[in-house]
PDB file of C-alpha atoms and ligand atoms in Angstrom:
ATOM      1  CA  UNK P   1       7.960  22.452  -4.345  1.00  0.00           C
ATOM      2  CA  UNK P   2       8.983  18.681  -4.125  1.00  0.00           C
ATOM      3  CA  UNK P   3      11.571  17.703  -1.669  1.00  0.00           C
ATOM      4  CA  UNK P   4      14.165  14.503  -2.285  1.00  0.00           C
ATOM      5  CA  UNK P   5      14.726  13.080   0.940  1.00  0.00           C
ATOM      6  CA  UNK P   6      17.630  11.125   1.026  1.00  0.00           C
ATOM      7  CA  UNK P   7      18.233   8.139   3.400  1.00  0.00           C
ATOM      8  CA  UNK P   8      15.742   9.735   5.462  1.00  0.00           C
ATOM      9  CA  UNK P   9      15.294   9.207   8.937  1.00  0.00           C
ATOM     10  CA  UNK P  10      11.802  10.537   9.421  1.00  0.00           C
ATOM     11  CA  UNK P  11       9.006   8.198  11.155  1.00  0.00           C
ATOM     12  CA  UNK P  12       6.544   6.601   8.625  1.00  0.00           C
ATOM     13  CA  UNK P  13       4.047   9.080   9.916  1.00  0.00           C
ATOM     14  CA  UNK P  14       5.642  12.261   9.382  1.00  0.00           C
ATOM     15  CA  UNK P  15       7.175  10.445   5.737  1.00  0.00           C
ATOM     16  CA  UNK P  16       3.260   9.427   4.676  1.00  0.00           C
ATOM     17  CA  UNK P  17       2.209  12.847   5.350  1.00  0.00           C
ATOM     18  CA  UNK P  18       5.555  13.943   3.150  1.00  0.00           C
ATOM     19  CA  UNK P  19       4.084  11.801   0.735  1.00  0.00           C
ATOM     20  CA  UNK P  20       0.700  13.719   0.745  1.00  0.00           C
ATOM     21  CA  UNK P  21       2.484  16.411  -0.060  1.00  0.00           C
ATOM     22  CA  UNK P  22       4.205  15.377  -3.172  1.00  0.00           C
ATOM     23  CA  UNK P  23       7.878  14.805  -1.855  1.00  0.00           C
ATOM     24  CA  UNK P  24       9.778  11.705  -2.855  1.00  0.00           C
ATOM     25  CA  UNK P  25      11.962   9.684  -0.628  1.00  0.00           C
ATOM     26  CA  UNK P  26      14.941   7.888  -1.914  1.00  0.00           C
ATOM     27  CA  UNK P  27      16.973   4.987   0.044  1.00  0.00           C
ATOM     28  CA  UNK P  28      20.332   3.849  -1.145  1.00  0.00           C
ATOM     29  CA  UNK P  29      20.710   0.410   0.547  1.00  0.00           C
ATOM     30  CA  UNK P  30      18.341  -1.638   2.592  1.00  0.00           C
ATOM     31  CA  UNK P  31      19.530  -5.238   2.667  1.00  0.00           C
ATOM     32  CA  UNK P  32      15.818  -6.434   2.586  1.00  0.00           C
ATOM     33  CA  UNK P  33      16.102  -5.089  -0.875  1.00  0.00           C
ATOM     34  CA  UNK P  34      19.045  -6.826  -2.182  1.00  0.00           C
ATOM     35  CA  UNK P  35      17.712 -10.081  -0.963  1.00  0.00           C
ATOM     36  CA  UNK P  36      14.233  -9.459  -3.232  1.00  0.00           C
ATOM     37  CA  UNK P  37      16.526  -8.429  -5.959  1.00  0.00           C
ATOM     38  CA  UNK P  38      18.732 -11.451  -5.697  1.00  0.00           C
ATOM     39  CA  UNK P  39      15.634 -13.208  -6.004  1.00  0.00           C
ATOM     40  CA  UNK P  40      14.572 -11.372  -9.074  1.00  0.00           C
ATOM     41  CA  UNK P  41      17.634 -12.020 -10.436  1.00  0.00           C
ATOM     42  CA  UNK P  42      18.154 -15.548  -9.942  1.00  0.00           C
ATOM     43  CA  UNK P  43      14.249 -16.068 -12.010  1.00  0.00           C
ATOM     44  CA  UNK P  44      15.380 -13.964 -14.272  1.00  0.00           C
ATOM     45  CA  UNK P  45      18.685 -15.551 -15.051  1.00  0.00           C
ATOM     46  CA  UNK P  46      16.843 -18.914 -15.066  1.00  0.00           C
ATOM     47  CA  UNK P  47      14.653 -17.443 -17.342  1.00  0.00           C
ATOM     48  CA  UNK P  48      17.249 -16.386 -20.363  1.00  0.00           C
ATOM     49  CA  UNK P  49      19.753 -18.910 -19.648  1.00  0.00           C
ATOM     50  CA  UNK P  50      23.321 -18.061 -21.123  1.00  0.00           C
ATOM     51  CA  UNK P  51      22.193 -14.672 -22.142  1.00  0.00           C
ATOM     52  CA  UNK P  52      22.713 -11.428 -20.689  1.00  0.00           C
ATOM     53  CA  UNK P  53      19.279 -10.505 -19.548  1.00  0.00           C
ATOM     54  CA  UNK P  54      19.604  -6.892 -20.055  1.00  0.00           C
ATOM     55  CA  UNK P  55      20.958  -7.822 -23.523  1.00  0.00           C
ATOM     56  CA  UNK P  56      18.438 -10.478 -24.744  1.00  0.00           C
ATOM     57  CA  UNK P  57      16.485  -8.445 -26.669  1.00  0.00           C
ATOM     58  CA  UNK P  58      19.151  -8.374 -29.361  1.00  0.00           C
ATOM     59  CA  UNK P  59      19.113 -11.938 -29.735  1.00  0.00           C
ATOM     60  CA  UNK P  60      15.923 -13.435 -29.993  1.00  0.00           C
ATOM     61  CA  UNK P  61      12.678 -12.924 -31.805  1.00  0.00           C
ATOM     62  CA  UNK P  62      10.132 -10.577 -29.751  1.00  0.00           C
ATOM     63  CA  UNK P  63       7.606 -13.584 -29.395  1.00  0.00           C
ATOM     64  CA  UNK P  64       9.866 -15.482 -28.120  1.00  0.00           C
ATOM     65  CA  UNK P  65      11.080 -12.764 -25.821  1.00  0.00           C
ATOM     66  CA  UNK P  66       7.139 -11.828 -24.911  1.00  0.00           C
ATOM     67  CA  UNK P  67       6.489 -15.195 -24.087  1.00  0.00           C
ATOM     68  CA  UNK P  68       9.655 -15.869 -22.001  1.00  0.00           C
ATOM     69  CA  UNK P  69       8.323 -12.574 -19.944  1.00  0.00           C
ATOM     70  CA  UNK P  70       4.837 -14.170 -19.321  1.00  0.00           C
ATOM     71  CA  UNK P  71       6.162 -16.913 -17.833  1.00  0.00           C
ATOM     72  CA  UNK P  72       8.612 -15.118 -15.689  1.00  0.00           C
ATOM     73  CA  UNK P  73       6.129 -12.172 -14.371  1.00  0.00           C
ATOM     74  CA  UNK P  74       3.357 -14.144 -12.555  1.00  0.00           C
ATOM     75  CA  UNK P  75       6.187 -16.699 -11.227  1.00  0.00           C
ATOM     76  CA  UNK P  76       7.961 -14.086  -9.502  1.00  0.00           C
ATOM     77  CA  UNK P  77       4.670 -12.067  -8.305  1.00  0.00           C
ATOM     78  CA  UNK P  78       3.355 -15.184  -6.976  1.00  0.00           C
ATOM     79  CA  UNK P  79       6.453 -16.608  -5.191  1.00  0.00           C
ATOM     80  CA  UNK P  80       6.001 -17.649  -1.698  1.00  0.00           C
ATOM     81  CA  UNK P  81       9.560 -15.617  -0.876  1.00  0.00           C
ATOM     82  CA  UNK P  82       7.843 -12.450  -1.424  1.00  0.00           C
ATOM     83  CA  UNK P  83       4.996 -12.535   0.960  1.00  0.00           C
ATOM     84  CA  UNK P  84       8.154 -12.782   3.175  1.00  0.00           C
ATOM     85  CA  UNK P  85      10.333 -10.285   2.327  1.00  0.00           C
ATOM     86  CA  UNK P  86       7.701  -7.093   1.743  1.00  0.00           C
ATOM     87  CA  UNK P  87       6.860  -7.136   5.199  1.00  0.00           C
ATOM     88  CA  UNK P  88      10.768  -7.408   5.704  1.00  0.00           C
ATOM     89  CA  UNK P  89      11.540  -4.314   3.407  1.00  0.00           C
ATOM     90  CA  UNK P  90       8.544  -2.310   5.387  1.00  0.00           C
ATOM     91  CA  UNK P  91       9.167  -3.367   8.329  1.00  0.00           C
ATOM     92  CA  UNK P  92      13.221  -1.971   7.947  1.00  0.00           C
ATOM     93  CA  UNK P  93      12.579   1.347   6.462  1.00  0.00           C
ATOM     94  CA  UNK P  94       9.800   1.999   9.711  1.00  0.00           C
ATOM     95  CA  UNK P  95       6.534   0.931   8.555  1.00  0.00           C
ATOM     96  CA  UNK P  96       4.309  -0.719  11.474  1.00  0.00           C
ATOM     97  CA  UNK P  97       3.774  -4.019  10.324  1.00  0.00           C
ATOM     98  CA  UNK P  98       0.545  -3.795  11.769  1.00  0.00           C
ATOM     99  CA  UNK P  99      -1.138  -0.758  10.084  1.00  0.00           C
ATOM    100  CA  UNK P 100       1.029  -1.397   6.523  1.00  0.00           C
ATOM    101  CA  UNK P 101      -0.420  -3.593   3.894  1.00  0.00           C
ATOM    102  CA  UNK P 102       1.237  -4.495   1.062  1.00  0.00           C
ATOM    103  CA  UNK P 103       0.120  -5.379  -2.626  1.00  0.00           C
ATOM    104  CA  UNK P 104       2.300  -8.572  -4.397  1.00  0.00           C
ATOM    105  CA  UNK P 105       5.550  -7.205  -5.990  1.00  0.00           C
ATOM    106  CA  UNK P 106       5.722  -6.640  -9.994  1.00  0.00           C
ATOM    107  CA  UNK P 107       8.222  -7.077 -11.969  1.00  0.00           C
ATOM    108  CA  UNK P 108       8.445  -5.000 -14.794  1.00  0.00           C
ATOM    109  CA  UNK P 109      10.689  -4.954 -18.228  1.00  0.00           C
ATOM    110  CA  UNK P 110      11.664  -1.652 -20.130  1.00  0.00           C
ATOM    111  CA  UNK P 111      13.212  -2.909 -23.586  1.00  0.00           C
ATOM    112  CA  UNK P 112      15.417  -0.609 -25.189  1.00  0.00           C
ATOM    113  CA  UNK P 113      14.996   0.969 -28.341  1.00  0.00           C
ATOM    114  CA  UNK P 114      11.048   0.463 -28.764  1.00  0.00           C
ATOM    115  CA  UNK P 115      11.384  -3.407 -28.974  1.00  0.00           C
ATOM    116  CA  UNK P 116       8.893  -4.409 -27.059  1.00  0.00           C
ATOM    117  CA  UNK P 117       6.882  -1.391 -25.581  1.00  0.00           C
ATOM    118  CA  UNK P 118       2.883  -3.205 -25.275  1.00  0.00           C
ATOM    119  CA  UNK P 119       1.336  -5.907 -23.413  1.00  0.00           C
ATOM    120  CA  UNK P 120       3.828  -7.915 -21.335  1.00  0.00           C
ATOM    121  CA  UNK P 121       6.458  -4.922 -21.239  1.00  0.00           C
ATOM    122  CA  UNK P 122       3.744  -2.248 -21.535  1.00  0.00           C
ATOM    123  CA  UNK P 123       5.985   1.460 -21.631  1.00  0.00           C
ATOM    124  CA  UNK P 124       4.097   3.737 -19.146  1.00  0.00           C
ATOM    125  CA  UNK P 125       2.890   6.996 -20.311  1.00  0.00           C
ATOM    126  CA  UNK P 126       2.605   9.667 -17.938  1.00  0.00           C
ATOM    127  CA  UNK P 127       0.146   8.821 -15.611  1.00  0.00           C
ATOM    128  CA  UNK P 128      -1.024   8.976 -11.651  1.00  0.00           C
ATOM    129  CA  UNK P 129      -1.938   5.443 -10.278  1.00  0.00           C
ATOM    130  CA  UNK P 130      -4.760   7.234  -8.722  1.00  0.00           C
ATOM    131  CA  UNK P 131      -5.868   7.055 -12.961  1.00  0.00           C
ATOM    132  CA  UNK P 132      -6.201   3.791 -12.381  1.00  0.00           C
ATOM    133  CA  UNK P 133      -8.654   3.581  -8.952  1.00  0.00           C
ATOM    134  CA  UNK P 134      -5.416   3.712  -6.711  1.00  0.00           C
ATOM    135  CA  UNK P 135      -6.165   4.977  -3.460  1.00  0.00           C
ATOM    136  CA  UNK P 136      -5.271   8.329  -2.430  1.00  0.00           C
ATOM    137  CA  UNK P 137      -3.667   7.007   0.355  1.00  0.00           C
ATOM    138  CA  UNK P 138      -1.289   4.388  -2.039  1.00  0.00           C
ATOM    139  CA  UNK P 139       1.710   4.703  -1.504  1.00  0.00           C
ATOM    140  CA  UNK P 140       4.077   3.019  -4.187  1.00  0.00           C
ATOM    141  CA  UNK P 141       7.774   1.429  -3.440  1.00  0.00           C
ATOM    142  CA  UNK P 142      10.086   0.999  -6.752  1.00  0.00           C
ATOM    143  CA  UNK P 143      13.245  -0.460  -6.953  1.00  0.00           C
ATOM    144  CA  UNK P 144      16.114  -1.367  -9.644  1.00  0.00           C
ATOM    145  CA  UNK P 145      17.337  -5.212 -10.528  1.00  0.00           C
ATOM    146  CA  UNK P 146      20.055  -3.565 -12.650  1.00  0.00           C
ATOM    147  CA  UNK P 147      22.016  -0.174 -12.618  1.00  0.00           C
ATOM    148  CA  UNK P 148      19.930   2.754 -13.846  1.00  0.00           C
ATOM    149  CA  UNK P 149      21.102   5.198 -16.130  1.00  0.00           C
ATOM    150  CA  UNK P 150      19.344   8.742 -17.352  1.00  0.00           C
ATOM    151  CA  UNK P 151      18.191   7.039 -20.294  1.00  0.00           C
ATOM    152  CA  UNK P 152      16.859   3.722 -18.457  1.00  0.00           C
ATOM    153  CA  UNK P 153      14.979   4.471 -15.552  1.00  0.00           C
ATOM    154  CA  UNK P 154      11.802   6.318 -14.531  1.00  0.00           C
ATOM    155  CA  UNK P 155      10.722   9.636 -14.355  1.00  0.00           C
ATOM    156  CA  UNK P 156       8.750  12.018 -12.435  1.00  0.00           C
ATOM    157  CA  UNK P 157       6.670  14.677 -13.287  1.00  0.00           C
ATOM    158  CA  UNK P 158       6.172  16.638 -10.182  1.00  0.00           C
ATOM    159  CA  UNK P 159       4.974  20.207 -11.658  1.00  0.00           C
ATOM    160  CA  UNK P 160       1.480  18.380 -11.878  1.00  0.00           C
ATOM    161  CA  UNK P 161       1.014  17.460  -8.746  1.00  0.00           C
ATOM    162  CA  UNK P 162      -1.140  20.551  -7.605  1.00  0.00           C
ATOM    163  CA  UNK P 163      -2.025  21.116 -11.585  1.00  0.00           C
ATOM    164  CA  UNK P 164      -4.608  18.956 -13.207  1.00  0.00           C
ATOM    165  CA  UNK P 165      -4.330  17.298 -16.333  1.00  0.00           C
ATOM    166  CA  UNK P 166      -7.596  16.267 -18.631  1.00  0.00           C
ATOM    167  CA  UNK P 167      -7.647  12.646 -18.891  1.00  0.00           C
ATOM    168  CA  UNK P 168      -9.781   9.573 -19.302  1.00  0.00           C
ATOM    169  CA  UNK P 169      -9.777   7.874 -15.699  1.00  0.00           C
ATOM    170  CA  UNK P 170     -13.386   8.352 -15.926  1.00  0.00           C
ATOM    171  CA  UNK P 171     -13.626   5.815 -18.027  1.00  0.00           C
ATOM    172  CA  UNK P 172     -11.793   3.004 -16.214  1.00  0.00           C
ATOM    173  CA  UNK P 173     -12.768   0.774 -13.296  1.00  0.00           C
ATOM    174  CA  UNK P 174     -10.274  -1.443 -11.551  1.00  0.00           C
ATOM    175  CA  UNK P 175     -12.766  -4.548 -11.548  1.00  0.00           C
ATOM    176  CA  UNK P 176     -13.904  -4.264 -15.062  1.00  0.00           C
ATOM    177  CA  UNK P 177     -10.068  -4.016 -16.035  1.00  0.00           C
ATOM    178  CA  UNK P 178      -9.311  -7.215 -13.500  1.00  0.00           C
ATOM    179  CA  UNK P 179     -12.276  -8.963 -15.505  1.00  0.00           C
ATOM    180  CA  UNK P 180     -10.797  -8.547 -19.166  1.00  0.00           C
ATOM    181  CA  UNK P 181      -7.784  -6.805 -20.254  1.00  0.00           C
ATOM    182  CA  UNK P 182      -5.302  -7.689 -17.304  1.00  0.00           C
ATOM    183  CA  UNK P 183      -5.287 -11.413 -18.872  1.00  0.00           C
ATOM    184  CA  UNK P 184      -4.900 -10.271 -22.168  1.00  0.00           C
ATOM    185  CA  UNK P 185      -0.885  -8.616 -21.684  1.00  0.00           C
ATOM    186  CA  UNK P 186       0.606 -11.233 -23.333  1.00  0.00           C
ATOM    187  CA  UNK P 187      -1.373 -11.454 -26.584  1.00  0.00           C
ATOM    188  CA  UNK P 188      -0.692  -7.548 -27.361  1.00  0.00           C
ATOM    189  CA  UNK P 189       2.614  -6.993 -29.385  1.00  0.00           C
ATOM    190  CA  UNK P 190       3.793  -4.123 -31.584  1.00  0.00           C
ATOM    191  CA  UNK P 191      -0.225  -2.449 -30.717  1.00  0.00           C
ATOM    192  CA  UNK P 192      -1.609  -2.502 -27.007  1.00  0.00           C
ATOM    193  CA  UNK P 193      -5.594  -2.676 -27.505  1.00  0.00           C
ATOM    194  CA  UNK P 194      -6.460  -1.734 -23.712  1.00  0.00           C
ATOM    195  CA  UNK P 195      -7.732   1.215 -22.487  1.00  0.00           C
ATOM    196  CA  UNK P 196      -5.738   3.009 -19.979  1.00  0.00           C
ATOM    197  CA  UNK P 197      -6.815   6.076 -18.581  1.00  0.00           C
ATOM    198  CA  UNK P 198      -4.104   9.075 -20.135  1.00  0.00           C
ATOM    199  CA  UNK P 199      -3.912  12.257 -20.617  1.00  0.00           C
ATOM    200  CA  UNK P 200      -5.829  14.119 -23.219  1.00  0.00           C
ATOM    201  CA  UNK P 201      -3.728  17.346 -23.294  1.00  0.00           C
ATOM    202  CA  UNK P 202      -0.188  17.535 -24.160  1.00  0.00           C
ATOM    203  CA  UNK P 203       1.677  16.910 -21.471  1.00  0.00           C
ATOM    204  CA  UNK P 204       5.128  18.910 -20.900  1.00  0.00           C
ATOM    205  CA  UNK P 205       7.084  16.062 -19.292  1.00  0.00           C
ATOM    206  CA  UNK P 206      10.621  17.837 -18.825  1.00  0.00           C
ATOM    207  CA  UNK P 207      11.927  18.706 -16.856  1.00  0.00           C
ATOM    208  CA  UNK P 208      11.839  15.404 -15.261  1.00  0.00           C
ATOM    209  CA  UNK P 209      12.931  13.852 -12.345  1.00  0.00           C
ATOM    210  CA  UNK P 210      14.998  10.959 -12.586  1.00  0.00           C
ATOM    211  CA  UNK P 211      16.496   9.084  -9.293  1.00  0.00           C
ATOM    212  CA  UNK P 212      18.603   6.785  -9.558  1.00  0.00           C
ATOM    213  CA  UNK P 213      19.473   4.530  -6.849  1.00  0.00           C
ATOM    214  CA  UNK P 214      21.747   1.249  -7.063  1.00  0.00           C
ATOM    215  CA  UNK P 215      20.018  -1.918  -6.848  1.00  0.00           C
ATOM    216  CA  UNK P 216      19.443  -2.701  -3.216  1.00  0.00           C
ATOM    217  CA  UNK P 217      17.978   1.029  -3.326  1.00  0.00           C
ATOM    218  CA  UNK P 218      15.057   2.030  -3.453  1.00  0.00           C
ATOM    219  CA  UNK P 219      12.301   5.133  -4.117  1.00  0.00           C
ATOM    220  CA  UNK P 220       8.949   5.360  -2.727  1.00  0.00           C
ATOM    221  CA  UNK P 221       6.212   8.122  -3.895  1.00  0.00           C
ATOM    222  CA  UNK P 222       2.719   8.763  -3.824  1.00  0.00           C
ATOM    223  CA  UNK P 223       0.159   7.080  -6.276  1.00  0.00           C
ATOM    224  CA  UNK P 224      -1.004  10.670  -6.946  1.00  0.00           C
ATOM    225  CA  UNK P 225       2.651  11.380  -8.529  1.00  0.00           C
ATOM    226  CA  UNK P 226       2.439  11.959 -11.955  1.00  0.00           C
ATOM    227  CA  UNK P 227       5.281   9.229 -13.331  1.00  0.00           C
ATOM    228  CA  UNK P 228       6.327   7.676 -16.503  1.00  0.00           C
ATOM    229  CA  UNK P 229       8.780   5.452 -18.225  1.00  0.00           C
ATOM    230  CA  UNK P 230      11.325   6.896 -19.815  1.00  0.00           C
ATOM    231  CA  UNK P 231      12.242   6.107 -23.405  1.00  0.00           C
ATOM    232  CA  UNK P 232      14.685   3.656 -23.159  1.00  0.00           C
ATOM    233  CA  UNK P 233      17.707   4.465 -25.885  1.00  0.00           C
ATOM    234  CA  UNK P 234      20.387   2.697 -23.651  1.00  0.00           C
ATOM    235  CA  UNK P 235      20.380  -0.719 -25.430  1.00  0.00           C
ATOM    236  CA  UNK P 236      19.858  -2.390 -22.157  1.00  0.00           C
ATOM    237  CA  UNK P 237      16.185  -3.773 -21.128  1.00  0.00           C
ATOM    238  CA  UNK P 238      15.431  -2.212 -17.680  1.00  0.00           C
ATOM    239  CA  UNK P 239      14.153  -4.513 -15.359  1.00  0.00           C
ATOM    240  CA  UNK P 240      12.679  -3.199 -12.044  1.00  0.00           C
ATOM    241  CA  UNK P 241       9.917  -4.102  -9.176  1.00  0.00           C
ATOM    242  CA  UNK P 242       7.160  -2.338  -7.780  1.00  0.00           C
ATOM    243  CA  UNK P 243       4.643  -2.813  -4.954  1.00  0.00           C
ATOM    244  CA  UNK P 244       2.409  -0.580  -3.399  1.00  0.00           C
ATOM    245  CA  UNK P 245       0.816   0.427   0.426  1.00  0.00           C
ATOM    246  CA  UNK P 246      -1.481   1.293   2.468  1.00  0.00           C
ATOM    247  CA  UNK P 247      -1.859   2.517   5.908  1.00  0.00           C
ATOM    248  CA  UNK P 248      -4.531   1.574   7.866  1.00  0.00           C
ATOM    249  CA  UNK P 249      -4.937   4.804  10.139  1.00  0.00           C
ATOM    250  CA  UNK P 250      -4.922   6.396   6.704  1.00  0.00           C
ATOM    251  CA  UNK P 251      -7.314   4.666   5.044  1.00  0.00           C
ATOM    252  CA  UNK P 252      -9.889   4.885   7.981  1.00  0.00           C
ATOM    253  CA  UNK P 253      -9.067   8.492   8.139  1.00  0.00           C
ATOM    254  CA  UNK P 254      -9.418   9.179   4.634  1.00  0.00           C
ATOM    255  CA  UNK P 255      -6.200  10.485   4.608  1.00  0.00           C
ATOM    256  CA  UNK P 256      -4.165  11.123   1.498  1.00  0.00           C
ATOM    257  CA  UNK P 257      -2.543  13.057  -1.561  1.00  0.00           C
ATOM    258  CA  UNK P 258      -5.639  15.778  -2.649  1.00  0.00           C
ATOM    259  CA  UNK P 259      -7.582  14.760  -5.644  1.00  0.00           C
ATOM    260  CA  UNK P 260      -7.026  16.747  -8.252  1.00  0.00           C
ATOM    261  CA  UNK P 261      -7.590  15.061 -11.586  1.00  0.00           C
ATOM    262  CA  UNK P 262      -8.457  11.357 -10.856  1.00  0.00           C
ATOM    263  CA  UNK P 263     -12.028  10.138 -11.731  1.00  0.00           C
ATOM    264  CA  UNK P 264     -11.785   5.847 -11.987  1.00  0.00           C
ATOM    265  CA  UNK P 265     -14.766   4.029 -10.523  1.00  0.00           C
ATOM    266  CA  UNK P 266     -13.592   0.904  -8.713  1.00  0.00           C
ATOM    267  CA  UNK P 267     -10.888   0.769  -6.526  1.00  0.00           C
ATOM    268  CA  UNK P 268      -7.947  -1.538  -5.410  1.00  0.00           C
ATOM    269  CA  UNK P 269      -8.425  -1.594  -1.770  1.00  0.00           C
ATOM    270  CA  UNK P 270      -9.251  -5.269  -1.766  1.00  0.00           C
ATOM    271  CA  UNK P 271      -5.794  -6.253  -3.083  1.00  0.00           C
ATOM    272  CA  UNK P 272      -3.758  -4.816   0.325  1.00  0.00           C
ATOM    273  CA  UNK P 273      -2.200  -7.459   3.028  1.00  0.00           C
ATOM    274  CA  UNK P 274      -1.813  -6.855   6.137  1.00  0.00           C
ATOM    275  CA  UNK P 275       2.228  -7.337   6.911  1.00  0.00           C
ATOM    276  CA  UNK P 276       1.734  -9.445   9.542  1.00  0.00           C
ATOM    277  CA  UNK P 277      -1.086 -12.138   9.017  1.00  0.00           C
ATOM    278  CA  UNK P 278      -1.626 -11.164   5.250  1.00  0.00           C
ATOM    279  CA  UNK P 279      -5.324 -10.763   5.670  1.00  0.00           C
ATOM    280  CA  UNK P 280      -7.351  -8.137   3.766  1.00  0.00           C
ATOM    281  CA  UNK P 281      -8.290  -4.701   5.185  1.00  0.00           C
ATOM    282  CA  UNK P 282     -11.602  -5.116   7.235  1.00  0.00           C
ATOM    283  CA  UNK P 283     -14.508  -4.297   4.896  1.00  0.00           C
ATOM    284  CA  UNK P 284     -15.627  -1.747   6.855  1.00  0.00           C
ATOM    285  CA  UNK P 285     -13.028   0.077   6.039  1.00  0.00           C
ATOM    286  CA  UNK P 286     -12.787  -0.244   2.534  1.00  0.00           C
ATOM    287  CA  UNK P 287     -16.407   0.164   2.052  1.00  0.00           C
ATOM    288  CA  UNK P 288     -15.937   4.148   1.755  1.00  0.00           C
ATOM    289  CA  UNK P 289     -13.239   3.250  -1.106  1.00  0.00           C
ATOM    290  CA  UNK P 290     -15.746   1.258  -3.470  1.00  0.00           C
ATOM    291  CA  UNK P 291     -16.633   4.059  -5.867  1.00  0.00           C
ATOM    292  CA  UNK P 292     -13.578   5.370  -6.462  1.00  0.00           C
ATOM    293  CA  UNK P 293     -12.009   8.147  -5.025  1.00  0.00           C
ATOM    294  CA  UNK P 294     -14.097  11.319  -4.141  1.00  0.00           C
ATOM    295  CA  UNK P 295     -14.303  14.015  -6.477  1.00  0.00           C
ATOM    296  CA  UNK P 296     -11.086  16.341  -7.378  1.00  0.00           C
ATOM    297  CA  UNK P 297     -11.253  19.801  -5.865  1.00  0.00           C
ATOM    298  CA  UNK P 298     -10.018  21.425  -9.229  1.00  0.00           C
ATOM    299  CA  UNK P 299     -10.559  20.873 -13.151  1.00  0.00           C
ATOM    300  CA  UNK P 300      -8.567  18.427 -15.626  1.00  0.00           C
TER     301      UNK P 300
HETATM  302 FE1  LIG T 401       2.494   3.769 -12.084  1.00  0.00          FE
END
């Protein structure tokens, strides 16, 4: 069973341990949101000039469009005004500013029609961000620049969450990844060479889950969510942000989703700040995170 909660009014607590459990929570308007996706906008805007953004993919070559992307990415992840309004976003929907700590934002691109679907606009597969030496205890935080539609959004795959799927996390560490392919997004149109951890048994993805909140909305769910991209056919390039938590309590407790599948050496733990002095967690506490999560209970 995976609950939708709506506009929910439940404490960060008793919404982590939700979480856990494989429910989603969807908000509809936080005005900390519109203001990061006002920023978004206005870089993206700057970005294509007198072209519709969602529409530029029609008009210019896809190098040109790749390489218009790697500029824009890193300048909004790294802008100052971010480290400002995470904690802002957290801080309204409950979290303790304290215990939360935040990763920097991502912007990401969907292009429709399979124009650009490696590297720089990479099309996720279904996967669990615990594939990819996420924390049990991530929590991730996605929200639209545009409108969404069925056919331009992202989906869910909630029937695995207590079923395993066979997959290749065991072959990816976080650190190793940070150390090569990361930098190479860019370079890798029409065939992505990097190894991400998938699945390695077909994977029934419908039906789906598909939420689709106006911009200023927004959808948080567990990294151990099974989640994908859809297929975009809408002729309009999706753009959308992501970030990703942790709780502190949690992570000392070792509290989180079960482990059911995921098998990544490394771990991101080092990449958290705290939402009120942006420092790291204290090592001590990540220390019990540095070899990856601990072993699933079940198969896959
Ligand atoms: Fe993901």
């Amino acid at each position: 069973m995976t609950a939708i909660h709506h506009d929910s009014t439940l404490s960060d607590d008793a919404r982590r341990a939700r979480l856990y459990a494989g429910d989603l929570f969807v908000y509809s308007s936080v005005p900390a949101v519109l203001k990061l996706v006002e920023l978004a906008k206005g870089m993206i805007r700057e970005t294509f000039g007198a072209l519709d953004p969602e529409l530029a993919q029609q008009h210019l070559p896809v190098t040109e469009y790749a390489a218009k992307l790697a500029a824009l990415k890193p300048a909004f992840i790294h802008h100052p005004e971010c480290k400002k309004l995470l904690p802002e976003i957290l801080t309204a929907v409950g979290c303790d500013p304290e215990q939360t700590y935040f990763d920097v934002p991502r912007m990401r691109t969907s292009t429709s029609d399979g124009y650009l679907t490696t590297g720089i606009a990479y099309a996720f597969h279904p996967h669990r961000d615990t594939w990819y030496s996420a924390p049990l205890n991530q929590i991730n935080w996605w929200l639209p620049i545009f409108p969404l539609a069925p056919d331009n959004c992202m989906a869910f795959h909630p029937q695995f969450w207590s079923n395993p799927l066979k997959n290749t996390s065991s072959g990816y560490n976080y650190q190793e990844w940070n150390r090569t392919a990361r930098y190479a997004a860019a370079q890798q149109i029409g065939v992505d060479e990097r190894q991400q951890p998938h699945a390695v048994e077909p994977v029934q993805t419908e039906p789906d889950i598909r939420l689709l909140p106006s911009p200023g909305g927004l959808i948080i769910f567990s990294a151990a969510q099974l989640h994908s991209s859809v297929p975009n056919s809408s002729g309009r390039t999706r753009f959308s942000i992501d970030f990703r938590t942790v709780h502190l309590g949690d992570v000392l407790a070792l509290r989180g989703a079960p482990n059911i599948d995921s098998r990544p050496t490394g771990t991101t733990m080092g990449d958290y700040l705290r939402c009120t002095d942006l420092s790291q967690l204290p090592t001590s506490a990540m220390a019990p995170y540095d070899a990856g999560p601990p072993q699933p209970a079940l198969g896959g």
